[in-house]
PDB file of C-alpha atoms in Angstrom:
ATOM      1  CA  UNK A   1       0.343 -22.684   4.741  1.00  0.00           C
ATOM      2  CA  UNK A   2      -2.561 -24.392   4.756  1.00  0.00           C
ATOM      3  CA  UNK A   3      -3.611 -23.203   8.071  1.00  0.00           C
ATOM      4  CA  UNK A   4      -2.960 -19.799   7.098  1.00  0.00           C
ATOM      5  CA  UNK A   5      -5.362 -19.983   4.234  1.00  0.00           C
ATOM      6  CA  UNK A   6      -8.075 -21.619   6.444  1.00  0.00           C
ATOM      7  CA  UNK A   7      -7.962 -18.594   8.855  1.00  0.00           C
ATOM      8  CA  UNK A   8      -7.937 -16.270   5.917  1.00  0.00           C
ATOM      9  CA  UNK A   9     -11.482 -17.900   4.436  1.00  0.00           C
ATOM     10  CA  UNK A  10     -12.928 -17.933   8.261  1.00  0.00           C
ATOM     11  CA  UNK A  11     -11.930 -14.242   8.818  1.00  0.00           C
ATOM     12  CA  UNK A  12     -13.393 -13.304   5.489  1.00  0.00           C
ATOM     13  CA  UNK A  13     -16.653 -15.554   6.540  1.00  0.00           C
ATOM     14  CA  UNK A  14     -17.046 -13.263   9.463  1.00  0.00           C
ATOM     15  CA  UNK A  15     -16.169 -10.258   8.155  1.00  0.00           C
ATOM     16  CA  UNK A  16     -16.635 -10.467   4.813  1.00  0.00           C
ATOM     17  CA  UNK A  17     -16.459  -6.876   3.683  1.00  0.00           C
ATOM     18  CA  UNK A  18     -13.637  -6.461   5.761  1.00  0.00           C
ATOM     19  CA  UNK A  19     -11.839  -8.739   4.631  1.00  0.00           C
ATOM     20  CA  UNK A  20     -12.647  -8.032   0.531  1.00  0.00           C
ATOM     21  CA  UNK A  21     -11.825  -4.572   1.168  1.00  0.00           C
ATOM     22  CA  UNK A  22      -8.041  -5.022   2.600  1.00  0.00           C
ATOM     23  CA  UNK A  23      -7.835  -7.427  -0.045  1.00  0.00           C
ATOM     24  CA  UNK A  24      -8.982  -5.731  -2.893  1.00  0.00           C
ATOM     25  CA  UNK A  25      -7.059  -2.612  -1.845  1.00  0.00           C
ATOM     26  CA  UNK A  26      -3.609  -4.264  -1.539  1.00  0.00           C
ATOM     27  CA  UNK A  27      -3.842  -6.022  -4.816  1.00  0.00           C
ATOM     28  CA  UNK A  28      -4.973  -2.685  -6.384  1.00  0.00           C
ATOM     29  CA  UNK A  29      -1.810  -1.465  -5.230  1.00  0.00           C
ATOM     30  CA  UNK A  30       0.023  -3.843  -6.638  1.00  0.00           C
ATOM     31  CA  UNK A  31      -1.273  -3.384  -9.800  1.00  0.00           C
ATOM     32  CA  UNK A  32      -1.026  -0.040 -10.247  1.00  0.00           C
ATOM     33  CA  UNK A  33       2.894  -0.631  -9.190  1.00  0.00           C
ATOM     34  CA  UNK A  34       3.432  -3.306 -11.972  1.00  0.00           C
ATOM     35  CA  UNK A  35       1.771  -1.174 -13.956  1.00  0.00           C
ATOM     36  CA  UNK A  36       3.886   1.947 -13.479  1.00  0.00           C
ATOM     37  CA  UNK A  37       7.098  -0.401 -13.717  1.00  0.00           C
ATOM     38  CA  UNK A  38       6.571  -2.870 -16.564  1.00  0.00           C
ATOM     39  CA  UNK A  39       4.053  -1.486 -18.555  1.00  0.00           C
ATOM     40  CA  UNK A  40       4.792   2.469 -18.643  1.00  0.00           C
ATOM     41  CA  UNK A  41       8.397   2.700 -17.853  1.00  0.00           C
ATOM     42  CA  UNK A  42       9.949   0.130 -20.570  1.00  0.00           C
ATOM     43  CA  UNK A  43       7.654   2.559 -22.778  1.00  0.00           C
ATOM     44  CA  UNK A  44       9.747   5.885 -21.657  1.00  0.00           C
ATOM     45  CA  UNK A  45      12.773   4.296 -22.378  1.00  0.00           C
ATOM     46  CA  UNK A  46      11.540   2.770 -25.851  1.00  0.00           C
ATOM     47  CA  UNK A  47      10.205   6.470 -26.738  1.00  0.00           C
ATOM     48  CA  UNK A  48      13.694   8.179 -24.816  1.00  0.00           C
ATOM     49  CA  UNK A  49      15.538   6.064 -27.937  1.00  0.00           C
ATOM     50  CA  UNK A  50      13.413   7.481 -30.784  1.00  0.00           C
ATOM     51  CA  UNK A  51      15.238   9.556 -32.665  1.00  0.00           C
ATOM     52  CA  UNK A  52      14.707  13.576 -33.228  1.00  0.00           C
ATOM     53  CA  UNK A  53      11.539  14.414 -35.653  1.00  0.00           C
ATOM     54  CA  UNK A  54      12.728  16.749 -38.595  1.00  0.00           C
ATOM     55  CA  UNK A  55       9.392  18.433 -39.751  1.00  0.00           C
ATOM     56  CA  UNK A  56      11.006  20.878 -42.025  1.00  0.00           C
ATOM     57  CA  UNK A  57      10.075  19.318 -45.354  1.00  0.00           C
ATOM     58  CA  UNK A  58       6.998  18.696 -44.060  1.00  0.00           C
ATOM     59  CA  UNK A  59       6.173  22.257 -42.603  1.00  0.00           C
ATOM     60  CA  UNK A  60       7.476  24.202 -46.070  1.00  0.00           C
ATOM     61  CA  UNK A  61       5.710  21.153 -48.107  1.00  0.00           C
ATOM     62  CA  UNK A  62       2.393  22.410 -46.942  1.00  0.00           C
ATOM     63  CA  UNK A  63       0.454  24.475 -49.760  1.00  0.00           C
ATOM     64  CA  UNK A  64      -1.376  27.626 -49.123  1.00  0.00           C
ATOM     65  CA  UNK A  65       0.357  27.873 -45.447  1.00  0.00           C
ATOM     66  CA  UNK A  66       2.868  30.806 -43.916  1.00  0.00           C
ATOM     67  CA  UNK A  67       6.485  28.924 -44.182  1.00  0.00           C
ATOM     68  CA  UNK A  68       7.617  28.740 -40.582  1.00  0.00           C
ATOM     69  CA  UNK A  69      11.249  28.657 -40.116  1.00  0.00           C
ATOM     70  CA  UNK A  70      13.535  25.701 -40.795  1.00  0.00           C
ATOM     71  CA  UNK A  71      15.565  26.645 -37.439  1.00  0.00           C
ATOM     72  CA  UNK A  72      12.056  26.436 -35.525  1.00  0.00           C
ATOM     73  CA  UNK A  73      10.590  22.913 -36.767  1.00  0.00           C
ATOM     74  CA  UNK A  74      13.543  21.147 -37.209  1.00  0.00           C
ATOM     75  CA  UNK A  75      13.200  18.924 -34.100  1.00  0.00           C
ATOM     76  CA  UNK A  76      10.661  17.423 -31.446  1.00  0.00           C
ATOM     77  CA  UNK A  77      12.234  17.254 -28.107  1.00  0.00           C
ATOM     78  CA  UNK A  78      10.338  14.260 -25.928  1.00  0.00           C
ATOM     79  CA  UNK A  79       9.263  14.311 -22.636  1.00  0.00           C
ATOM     80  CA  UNK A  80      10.906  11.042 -22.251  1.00  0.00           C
ATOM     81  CA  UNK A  81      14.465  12.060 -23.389  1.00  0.00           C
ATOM     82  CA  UNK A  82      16.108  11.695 -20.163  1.00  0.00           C
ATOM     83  CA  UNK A  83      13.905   8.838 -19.250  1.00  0.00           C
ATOM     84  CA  UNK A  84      17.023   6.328 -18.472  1.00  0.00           C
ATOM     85  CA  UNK A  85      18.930   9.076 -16.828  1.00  0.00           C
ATOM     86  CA  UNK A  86      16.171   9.343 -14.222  1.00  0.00           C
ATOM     87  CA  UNK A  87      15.491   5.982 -13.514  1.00  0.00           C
ATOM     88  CA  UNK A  88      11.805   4.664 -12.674  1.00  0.00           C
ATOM     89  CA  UNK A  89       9.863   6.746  -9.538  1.00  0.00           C
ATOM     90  CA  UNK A  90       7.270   5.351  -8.418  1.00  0.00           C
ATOM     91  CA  UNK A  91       4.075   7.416  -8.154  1.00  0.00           C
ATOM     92  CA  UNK A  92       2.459   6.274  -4.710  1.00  0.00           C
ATOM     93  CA  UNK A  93      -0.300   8.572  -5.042  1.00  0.00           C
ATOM     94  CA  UNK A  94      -1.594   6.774  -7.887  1.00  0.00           C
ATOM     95  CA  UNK A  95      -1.217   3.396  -6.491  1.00  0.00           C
ATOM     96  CA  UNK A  96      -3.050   4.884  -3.709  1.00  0.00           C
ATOM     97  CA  UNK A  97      -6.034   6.219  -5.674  1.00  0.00           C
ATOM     98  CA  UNK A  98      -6.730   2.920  -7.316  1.00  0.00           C
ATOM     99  CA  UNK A  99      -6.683   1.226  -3.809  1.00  0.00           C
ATOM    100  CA  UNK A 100      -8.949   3.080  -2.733  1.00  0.00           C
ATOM    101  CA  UNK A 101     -11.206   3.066  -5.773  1.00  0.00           C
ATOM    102  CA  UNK A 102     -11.013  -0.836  -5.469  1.00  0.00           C
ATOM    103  CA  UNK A 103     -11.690  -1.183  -1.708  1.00  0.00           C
ATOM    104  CA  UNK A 104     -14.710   1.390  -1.681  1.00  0.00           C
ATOM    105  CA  UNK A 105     -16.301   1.498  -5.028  1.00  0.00           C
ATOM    106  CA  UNK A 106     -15.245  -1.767  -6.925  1.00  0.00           C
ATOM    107  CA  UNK A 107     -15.309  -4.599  -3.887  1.00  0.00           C
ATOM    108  CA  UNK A 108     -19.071  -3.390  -2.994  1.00  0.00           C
ATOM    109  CA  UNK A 109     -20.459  -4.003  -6.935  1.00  0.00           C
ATOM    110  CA  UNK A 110     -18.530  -7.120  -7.236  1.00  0.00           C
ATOM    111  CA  UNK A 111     -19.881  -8.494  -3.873  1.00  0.00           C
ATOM    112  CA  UNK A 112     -23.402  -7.814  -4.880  1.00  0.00           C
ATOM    113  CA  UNK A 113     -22.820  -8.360  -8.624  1.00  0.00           C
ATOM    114  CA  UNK A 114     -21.242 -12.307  -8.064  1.00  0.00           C
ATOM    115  CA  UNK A 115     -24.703 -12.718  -6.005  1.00  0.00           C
ATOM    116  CA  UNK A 116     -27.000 -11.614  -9.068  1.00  0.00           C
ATOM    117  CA  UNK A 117     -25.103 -13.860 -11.316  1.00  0.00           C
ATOM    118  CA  UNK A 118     -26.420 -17.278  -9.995  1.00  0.00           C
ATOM    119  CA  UNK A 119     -30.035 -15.962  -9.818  1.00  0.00           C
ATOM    120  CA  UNK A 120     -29.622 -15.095 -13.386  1.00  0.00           C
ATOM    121  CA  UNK A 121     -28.241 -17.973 -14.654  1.00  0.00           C
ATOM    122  CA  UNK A 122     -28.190 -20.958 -11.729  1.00  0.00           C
ATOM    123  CA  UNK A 123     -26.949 -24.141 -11.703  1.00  0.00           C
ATOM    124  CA  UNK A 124     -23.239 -25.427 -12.646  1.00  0.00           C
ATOM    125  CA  UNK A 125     -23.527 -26.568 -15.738  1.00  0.00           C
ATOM    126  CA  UNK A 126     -21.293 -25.796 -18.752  1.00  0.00           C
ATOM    127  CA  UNK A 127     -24.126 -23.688 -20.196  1.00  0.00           C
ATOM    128  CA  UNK A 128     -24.883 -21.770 -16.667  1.00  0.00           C
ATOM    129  CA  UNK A 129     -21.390 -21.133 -16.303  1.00  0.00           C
ATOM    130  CA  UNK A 130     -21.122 -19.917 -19.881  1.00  0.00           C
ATOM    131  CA  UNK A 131     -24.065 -17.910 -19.897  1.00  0.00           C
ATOM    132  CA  UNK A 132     -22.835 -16.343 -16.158  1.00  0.00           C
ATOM    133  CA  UNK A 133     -19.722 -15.405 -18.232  1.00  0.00           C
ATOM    134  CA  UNK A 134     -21.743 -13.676 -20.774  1.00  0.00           C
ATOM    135  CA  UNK A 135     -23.571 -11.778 -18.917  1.00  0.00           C
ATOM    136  CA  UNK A 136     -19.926 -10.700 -16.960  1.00  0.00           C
ATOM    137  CA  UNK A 137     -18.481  -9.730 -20.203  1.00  0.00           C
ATOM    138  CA  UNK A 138     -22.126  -7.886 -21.511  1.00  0.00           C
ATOM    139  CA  UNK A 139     -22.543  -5.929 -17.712  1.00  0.00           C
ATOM    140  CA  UNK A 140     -20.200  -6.495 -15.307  1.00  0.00           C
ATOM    141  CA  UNK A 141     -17.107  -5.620 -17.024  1.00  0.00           C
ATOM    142  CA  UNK A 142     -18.428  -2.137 -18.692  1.00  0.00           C
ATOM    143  CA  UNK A 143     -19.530  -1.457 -14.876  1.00  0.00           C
ATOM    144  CA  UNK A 144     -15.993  -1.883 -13.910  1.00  0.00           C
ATOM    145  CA  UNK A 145     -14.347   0.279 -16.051  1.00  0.00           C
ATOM    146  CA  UNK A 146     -17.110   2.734 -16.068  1.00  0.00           C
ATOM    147  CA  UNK A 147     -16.466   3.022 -12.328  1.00  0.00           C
ATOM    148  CA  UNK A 148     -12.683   2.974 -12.588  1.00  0.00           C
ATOM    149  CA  UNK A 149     -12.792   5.858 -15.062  1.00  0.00           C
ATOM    150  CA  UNK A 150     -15.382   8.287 -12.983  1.00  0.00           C
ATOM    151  CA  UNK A 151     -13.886   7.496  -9.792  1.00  0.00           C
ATOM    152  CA  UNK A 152     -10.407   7.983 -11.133  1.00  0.00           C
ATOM    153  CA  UNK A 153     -11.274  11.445 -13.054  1.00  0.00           C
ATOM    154  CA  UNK A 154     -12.993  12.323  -9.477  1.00  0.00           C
ATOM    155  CA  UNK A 155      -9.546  11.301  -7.664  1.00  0.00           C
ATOM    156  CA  UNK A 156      -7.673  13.705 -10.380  1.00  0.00           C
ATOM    157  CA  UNK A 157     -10.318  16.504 -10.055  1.00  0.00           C
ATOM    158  CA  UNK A 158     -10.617  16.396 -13.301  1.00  0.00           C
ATOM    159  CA  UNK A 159     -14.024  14.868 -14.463  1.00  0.00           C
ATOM    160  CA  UNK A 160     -13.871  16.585 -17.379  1.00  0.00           C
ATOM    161  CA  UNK A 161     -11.455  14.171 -18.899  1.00  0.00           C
ATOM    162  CA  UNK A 162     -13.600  11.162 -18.541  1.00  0.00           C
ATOM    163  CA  UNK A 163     -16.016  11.910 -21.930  1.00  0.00           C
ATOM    164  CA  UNK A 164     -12.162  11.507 -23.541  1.00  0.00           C
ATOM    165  CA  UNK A 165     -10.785   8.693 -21.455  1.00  0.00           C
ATOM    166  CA  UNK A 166     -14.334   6.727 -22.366  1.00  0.00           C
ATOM    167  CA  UNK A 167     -14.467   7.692 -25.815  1.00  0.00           C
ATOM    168  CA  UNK A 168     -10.301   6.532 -26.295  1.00  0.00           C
ATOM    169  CA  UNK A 169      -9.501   3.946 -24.247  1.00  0.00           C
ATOM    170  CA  UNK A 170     -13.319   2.393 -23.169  1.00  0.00           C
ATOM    171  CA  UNK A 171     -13.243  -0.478 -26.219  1.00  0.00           C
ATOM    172  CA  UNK A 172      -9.265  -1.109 -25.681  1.00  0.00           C
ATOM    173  CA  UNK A 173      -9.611  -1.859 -22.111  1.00  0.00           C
ATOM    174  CA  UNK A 174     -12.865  -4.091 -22.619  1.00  0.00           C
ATOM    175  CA  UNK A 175     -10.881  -5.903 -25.388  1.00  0.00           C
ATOM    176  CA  UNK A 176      -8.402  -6.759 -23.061  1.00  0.00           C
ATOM    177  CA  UNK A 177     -10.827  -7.789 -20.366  1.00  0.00           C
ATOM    178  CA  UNK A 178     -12.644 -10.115 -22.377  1.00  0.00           C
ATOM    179  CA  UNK A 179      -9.194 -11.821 -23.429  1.00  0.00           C
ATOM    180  CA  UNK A 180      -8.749 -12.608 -19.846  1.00  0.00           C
ATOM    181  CA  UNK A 181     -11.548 -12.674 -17.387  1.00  0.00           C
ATOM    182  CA  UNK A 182     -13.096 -15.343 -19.159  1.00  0.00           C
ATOM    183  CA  UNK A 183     -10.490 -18.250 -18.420  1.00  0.00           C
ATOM    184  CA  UNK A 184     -10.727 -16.902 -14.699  1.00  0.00           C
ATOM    185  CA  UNK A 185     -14.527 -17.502 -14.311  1.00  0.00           C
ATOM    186  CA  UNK A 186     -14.373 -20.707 -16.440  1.00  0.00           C
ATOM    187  CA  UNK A 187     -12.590 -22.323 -13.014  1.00  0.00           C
ATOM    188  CA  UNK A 188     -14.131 -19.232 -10.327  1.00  0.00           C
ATOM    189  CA  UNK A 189     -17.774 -19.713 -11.140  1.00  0.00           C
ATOM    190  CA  UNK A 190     -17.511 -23.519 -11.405  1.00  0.00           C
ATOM    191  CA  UNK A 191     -15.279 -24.944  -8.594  1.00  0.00           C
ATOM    192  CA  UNK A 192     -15.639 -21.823  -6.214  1.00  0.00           C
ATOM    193  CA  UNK A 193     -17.247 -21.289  -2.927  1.00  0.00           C
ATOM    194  CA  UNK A 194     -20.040 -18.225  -3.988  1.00  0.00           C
ATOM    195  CA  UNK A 195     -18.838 -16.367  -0.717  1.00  0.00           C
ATOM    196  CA  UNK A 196     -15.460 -17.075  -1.820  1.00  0.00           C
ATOM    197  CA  UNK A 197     -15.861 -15.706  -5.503  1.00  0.00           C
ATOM    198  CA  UNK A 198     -15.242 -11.979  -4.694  1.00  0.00           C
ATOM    199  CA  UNK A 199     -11.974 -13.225  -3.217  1.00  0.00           C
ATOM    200  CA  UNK A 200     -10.659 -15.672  -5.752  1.00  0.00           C
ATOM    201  CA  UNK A 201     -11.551 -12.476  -8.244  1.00  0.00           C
ATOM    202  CA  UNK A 202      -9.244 -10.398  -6.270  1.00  0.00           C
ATOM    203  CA  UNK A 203      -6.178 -12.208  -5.928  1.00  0.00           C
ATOM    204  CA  UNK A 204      -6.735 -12.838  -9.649  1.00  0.00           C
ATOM    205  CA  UNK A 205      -7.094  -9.358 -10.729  1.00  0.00           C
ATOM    206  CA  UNK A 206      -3.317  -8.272 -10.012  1.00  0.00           C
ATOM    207  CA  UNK A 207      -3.047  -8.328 -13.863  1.00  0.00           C
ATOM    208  CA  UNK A 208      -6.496  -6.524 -14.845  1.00  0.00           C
ATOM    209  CA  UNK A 209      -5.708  -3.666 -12.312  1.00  0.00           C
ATOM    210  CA  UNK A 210      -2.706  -2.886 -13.797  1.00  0.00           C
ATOM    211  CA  UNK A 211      -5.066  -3.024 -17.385  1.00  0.00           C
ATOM    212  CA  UNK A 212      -7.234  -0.413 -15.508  1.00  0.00           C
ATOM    213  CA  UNK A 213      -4.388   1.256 -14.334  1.00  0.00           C
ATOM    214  CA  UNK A 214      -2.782   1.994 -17.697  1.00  0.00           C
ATOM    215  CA  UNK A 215      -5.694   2.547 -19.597  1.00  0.00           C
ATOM    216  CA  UNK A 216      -7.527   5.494 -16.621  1.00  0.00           C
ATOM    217  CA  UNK A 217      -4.406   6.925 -16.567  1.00  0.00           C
ATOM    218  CA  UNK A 218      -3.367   6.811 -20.258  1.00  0.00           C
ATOM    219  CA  UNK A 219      -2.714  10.216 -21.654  1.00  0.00           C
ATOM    220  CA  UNK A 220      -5.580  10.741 -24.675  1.00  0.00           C
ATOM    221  CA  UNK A 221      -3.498  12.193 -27.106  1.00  0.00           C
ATOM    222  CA  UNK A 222      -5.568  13.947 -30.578  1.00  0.00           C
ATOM    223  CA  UNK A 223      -4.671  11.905 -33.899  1.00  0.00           C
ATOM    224  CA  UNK A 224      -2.972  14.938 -34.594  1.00  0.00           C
ATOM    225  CA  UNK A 225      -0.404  15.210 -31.761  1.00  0.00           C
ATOM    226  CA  UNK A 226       0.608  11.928 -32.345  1.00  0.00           C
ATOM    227  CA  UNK A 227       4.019  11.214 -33.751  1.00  0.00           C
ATOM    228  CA  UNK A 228       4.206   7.222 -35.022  1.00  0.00           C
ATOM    229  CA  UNK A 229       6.588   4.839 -32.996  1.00  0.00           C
ATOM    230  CA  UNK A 230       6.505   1.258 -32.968  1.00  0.00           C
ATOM    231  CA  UNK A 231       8.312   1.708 -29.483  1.00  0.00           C
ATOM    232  CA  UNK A 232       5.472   3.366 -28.005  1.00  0.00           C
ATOM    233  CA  UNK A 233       3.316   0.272 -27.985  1.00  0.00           C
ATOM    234  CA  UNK A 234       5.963  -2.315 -26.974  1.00  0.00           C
ATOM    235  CA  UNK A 235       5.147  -2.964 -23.690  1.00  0.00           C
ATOM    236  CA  UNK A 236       1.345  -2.740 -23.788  1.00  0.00           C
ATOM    237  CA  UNK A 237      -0.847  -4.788 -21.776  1.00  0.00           C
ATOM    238  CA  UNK A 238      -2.183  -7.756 -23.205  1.00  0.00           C
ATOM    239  CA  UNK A 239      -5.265  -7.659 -25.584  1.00  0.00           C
ATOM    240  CA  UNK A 240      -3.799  -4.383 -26.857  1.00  0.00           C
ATOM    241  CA  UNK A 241      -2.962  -4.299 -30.452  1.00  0.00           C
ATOM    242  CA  UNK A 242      -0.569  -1.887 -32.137  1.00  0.00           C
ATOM    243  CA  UNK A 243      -1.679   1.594 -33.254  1.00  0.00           C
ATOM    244  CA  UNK A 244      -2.507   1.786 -36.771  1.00  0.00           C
TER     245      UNK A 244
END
């Protein structure tokens, strides 16, 4: 094992971009998949057991408004209702997209980002390494997501849906961020090789792609559209709070 890993860290000393590439695009992958599978799919079977919406009452409550039919509001049929009869499928294109994003537009800024970050704040002391993860948190991290969301949107052809996807889901997937990165730098920036950083930040992002996952690919439903379930947020990643 140990061998292994010492051929791994001379391979990625030679060909360094290379070598944070493959990485960086298989553990996109993977988090995307996880995504897709425990974060999404326990949600279409929490929503496929909500019960049928009556908005009747509701409907002929409404003042001033034509009275629609009883027979025509009586129920809300989900998109999820036959979640657990289809079982989870696996969307490969998607994994695919955030590979790809991670291998060609992600590795490069983090390469040259994790090489700014010393010059900014040098040294290894608590208060460098502190400061390094402030500025990560302040810069870094809203460059991330920024370039998750375009390139995703791009991927989609639909950029139109980014000025939505930014305005809904922007300060959720931060939130999370900053609830996790943090501990990860605390030992990266300290006891890691710099050339090694980018790929210590890889193998620990499995979790924060699938974050960037669900939140680019997260649905931006209007206040108005919504209808309230607990069950809808009960597998969210974490650092995402219930709905209000």
């Amino acid at each position: 094992m140990r061998r292994a890993v010492q051929f791994y860290l001379d391979v990625s000393d030679r060909f360094p971009k290379l070598v944070n590439g493959t990485t960086g695009f298989v553990i996109a992958g993977l988090g995307d998949y996880l995504c897709q599978r425990h974060f999404e799919y326990p949600q279409k079977l929490a929503l496929a057991a909500v019960p049928p919406v009556d908005l009747s009452n509701v409907v002929n409550a409404q003042p001033n408004k034509p009275v629609a039919s009883s027979q025509s509001v009586q129920r809300i049929t989900l998109p999820t209702d036959n979640a657990k009869e289809e079982g989870f499928t696996w969307d490969a294109k998607r994994s695919l997209d955030l590979s790809l994003i991670r291998a060609f537009v992600i590795t490069p800024f983090v390469m040259k980002w994790y090489t700014i970050l010393p010059k900014l704040s040098p040294g290894l002391s608590p208060r460098s390494i502190f400061v390094r993860i402030l500025l990560d948190i302040a810069i870094g991290s809203p460059c991330v997501i920024s370039l998750v969301f375009v390139s995703s949107a791009i991927l989609k052809g639909d950029i139109s849906r980014c000025v939505d996807t930014f305005r809904g889901q922007f300060y959720d997937t931060w939130r999370a961020g900053i609830q996790y990165w943090p501990f990860v730098h605390t030992f990266n920036f300290r006891f890691v090789p710099l050339k090694h950083q980018p790929l210590f930040a890889h193998f620990a992002s499995v979790y924060w792609n699938a974050v960037l996952s669900y939140y680019s690919n997260k649905p931006v439903v209007k206040p108005e559209d919504t209808v309230p379930s607990e069950a809808a947020h009960s597998s969210a990643p974490l650092g995402v709070e219930k709905a209000a």
